[in-house]
XYZ file of C-alpha atoms in Angstrom:
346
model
C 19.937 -11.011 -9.198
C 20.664 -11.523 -5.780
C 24.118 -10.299 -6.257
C 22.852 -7.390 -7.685
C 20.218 -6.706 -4.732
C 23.288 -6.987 -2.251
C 25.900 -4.987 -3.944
C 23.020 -2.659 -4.302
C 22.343 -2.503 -0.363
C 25.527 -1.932 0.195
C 26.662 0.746 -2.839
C 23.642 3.163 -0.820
C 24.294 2.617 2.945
C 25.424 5.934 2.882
C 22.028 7.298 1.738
C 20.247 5.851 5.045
C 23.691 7.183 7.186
C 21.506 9.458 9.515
C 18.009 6.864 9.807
C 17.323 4.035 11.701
C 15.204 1.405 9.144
C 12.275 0.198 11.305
C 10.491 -1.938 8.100
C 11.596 -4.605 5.708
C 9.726 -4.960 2.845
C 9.778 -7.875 -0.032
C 7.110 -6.441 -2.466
C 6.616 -6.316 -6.281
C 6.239 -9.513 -8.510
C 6.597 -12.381 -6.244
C 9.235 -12.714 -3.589
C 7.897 -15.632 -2.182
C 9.972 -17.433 -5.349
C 13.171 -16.379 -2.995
C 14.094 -19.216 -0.799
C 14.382 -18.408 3.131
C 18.204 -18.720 2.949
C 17.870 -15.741 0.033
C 15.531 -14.035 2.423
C 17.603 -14.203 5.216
C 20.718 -13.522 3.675
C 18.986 -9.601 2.248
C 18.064 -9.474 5.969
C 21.687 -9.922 7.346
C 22.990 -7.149 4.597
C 20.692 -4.897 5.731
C 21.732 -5.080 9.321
C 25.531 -5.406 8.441
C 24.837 -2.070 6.194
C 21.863 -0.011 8.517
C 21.198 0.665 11.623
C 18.288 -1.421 12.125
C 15.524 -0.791 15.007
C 15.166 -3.438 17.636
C 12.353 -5.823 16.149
C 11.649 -4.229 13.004
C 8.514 -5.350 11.127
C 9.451 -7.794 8.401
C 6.665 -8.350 5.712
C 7.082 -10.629 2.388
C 3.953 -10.530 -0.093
C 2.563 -13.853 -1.725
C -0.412 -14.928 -3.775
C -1.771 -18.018 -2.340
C -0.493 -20.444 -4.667
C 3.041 -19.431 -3.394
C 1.878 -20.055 0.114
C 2.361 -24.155 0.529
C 1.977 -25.532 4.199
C 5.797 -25.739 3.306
C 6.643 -22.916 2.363
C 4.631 -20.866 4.937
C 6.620 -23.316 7.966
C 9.658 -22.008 6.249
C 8.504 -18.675 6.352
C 7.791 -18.649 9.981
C 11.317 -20.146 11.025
C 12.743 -16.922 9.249
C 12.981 -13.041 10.536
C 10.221 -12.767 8.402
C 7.235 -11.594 10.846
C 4.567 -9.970 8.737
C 2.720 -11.907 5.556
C 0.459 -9.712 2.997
C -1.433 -12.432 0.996
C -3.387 -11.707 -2.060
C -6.458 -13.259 -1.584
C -9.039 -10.914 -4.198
C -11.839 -13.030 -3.322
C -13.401 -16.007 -1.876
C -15.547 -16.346 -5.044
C -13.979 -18.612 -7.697
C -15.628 -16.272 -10.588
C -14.257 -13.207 -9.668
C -10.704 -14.959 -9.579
C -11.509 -16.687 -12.676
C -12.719 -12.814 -13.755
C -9.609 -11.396 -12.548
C -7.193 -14.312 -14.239
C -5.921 -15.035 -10.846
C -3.577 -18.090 -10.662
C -5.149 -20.043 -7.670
C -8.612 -20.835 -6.564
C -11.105 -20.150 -3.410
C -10.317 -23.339 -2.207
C -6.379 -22.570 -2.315
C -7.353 -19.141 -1.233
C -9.257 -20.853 2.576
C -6.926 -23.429 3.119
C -3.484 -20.989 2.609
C -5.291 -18.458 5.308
C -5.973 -21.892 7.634
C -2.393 -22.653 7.928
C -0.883 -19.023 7.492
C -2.914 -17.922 10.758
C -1.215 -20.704 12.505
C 2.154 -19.617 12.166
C 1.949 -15.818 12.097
C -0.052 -13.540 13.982
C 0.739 -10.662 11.633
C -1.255 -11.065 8.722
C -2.821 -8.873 6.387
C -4.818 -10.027 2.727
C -5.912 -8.021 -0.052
C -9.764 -7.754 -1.156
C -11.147 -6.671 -4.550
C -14.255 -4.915 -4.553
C -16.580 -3.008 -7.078
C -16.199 -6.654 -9.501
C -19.030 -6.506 -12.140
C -21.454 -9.091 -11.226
C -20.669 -9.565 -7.888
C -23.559 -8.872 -5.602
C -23.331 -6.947 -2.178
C -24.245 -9.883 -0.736
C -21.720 -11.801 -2.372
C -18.803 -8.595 -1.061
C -20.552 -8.940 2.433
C -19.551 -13.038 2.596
C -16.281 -11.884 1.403
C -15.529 -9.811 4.277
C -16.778 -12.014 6.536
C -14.804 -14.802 5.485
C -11.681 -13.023 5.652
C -13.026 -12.090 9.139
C -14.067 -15.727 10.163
C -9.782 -16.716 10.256
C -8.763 -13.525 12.690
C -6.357 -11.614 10.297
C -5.815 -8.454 12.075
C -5.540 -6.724 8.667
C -7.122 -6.160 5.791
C -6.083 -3.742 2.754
C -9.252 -3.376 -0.125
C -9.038 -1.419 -3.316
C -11.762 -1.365 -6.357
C -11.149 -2.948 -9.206
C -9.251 -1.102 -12.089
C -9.425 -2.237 -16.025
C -5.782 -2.181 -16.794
C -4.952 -1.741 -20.136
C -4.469 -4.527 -22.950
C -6.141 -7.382 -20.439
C -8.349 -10.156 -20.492
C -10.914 -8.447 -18.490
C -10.500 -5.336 -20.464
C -11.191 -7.144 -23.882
C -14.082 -9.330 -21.952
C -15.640 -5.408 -21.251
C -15.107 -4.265 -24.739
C -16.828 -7.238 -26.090
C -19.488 -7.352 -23.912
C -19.085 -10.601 -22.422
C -19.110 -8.990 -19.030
C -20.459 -5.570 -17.500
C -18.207 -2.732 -17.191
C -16.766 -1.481 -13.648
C -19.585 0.237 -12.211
C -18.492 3.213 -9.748
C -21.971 3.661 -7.870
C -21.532 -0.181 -7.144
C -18.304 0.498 -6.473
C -19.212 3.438 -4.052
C -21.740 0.857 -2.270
C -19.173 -1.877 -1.496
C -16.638 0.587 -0.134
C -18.936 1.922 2.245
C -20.269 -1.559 3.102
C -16.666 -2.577 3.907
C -16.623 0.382 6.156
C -19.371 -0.226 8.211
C -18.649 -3.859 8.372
C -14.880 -3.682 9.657
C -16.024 -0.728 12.063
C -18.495 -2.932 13.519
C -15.223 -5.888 13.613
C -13.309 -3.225 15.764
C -11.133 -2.667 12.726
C -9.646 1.008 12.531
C -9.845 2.414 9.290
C -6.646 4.368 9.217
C -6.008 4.995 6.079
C -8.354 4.866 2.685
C -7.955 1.315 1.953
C -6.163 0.291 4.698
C -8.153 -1.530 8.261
C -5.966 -2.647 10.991
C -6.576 -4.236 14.469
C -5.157 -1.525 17.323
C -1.519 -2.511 17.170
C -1.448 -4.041 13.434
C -1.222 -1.042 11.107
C 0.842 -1.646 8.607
C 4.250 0.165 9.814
C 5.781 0.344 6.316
C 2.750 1.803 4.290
C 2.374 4.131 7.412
C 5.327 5.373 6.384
C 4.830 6.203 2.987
C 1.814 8.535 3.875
C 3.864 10.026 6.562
C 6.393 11.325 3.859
C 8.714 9.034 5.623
C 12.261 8.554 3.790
C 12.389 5.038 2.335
C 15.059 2.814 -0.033
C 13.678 0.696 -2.937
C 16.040 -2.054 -3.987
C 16.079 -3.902 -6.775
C 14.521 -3.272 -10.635
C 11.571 -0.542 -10.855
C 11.829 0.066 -7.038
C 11.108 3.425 -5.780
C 13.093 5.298 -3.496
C 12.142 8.755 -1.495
C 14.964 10.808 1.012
C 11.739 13.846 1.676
C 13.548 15.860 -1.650
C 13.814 13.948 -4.374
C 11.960 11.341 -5.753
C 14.351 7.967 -7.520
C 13.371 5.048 -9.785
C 15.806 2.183 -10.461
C 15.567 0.878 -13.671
C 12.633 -1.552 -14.794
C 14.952 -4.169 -17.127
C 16.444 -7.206 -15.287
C 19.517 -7.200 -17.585
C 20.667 -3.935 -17.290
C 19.634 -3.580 -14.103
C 22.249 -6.628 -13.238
C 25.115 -4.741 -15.835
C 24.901 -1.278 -13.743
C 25.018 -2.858 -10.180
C 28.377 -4.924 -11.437
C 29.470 -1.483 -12.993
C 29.066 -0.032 -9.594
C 26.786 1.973 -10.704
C 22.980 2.750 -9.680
C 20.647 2.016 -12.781
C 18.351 5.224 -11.360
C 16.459 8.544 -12.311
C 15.918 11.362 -9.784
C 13.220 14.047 -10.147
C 14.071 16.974 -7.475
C 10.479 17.878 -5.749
C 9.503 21.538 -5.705
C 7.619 22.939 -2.590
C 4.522 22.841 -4.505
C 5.246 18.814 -5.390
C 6.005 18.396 -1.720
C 2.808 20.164 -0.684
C 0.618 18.159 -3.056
C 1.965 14.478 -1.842
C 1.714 15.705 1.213
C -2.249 16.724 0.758
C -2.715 13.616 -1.397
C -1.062 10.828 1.059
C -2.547 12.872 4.379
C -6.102 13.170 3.241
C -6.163 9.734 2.561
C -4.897 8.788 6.613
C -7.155 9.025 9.642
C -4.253 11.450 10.649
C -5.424 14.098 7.758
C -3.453 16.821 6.631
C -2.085 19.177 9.616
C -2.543 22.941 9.230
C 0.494 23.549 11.749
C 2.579 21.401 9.048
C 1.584 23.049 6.059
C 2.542 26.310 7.443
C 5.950 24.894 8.751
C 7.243 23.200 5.948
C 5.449 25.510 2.694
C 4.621 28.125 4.162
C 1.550 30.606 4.642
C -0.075 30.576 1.714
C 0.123 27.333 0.709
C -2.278 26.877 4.177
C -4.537 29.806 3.259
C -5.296 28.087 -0.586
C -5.485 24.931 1.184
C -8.138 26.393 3.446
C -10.034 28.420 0.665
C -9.773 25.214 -1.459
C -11.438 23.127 1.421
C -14.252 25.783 2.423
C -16.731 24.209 -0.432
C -16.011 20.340 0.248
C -16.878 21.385 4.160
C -20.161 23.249 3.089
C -20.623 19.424 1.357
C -20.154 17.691 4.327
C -16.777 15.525 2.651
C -14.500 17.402 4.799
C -14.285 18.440 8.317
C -11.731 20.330 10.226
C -10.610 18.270 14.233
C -7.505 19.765 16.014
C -6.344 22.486 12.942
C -6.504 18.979 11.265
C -8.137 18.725 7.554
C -9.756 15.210 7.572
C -12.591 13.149 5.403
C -15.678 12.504 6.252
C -17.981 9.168 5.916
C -19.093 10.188 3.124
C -15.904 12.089 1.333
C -13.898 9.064 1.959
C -14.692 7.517 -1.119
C -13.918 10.286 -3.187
C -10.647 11.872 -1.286
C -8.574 11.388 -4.166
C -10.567 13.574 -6.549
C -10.939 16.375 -3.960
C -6.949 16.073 -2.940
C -6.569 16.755 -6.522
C -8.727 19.860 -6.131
C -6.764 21.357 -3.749
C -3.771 20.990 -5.185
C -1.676 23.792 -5.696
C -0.649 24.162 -9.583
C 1.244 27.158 -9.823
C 4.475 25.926 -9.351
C 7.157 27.991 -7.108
């Protein structure tokens, strides 16, 4: 596999001929299983293959149980300069809930010796968990608070398909997501990290000034970006590429010289709707100026005859010839980005 993710870095240099890469990213599954001589060795190929900005921001995710006092020492000794740990929860039910591999103990101590080594952290947080109280979501938070992190990313809890929590629903040994709970732990998260001096810059993304996540930035600035490896994404502003999701063939194609991908060509009307979807979401909205630059006129004039009723709702407001959430739309942005997306494809 690593092979593979090397003879794939190089085989698409040329794609990345005209950018400068400013983030490293080791996301997906686990790559804390790579050791820091595989980590560093992806690095080097990148450089030897990009031009790479001075200092660019190097994240690896990990789930606690990855993170070992060892490990995270190893970590820090490599170019690696950004960790994204997936913490859920403090609360041993909700990881037991959530069939999480380690526990709240493994959960405090791997955040004690991570914020010793790296001042770039970020860690995940699962809210809208049936049974968990508000008081329960507000500890949460301020744990995570209590070690300094500088970042915190929180989504709501989804019922994936053909999983234990989905057959604990359907059998009623647990409650089913509830949304207005949901709705009430979002906005408490809000309020809370606002009050921490957090900057909520994008819908369930909080950052210290200075400790946005660079990469993710990028993705909701319609940024280009190169996915390596099986299933990973790529985007070049056009088109729109998947590599392959199986390991085996994944390996076969790369030795072939050949890149194990699909490519869907975006239309203007694609383009404008990830670009509503991904700006509405930012604290840097969707720019009118932008819309009429890059999709022209009418796409701005639906846009604005599409907004007029969320406004009148108070879930949208217009700053700078900028289309932007309010408080209260937050929570819902992705249903009303969907409602003013265009559908008549041209």
């Amino acid at each position: 596999m690593m092979e593979a993710l090397i003879s794939e870095l190089e085989l698409r240099k040329d794609e990345f001929s005209n950018e400068k890469v400013a983030t490293i990213y080791f996301g997906g599954g686990t790559p804390s299983v790579l050791s820091s001589e595989e980590i560093k060795l992806l690095i080097d190929t990148v450089h030897q293959n990009y031009k790479v900005i001075q200092d660019p921001e190097i994240t690896l995710e990990a789930n606690p149980d990855d993170l070992s006092e060892q490990k995270i020492i190893e970590l820090s000794n490599s170019p690696v300069n950004r960790l994204s740990i997936g913490i859920q929860s403090f609360f041993e039910k909700d990881l037991k809930l959530m069939n999480r591999a380690h526990n709240a103990e493994e959960a405090k101590k791997c955040l004690s010796v991570a914020i010793r080594y790296f001042d770039n952290i970020s860690v995940d947080l699962i809210y809208g968990i049936p049974n968990t109280t508000n008081d329960e979501w507000r500890e949460n938070i301020e744990t995570a608070l209590s070690f300094g992190v500088p970042h915190i990313s929180s989504y709501a809890l989804t019922v994936e398909p053909k999983t234990a929590l989905q057959s604990f629903i359907e059998k009623g040994i647990i409650d089913d997501v509830n949304d207005e709970l949901a709705q009430e732990q979002f906005l408490i998260l809000v309020d809370e990290l606002d009050k921490a001096e957090f900057v909520h810059y994008e819908l369930s993304n909080f950052g210290k000034e200075h400790f946005f996540s660079k990469n993710n930035s990028a993705y909701w600035q319609g940024k280009k970006y190169l996915g390596i490896g099986p299933s990973a994404h790529s985007f070049n502003g056009k088109e729109r590429s998947w590599n392959i999701a199986n390991n085996a063939i994944y390996i076969k194609k790369i030795k072939e010289k050949e890149l194990p991908c699909e490519i869907e060509e975006l239309s203007v009307t694609d383009r404008y709707n990830e670009y509503v979807m991904t700006g509405l979401r930012t604290v840097w909205g969707v720019d009118f100026k932008r819309i009429d630059q890059e999709f022209g006129n009418q796409y701005l004039q639906y846009l604005k005859m599409q907004a007029e009723k969320f406004i009148l709702q108070d879930l949208l407001y217009i700053e700078n010839d900028t289309l932007k959430t309010t408080r209260k739309g937050k929570f819902l942005t992705d249903g009303i980005a969907s409602d003013l997306f265009k559908l008549n494809l041209s």
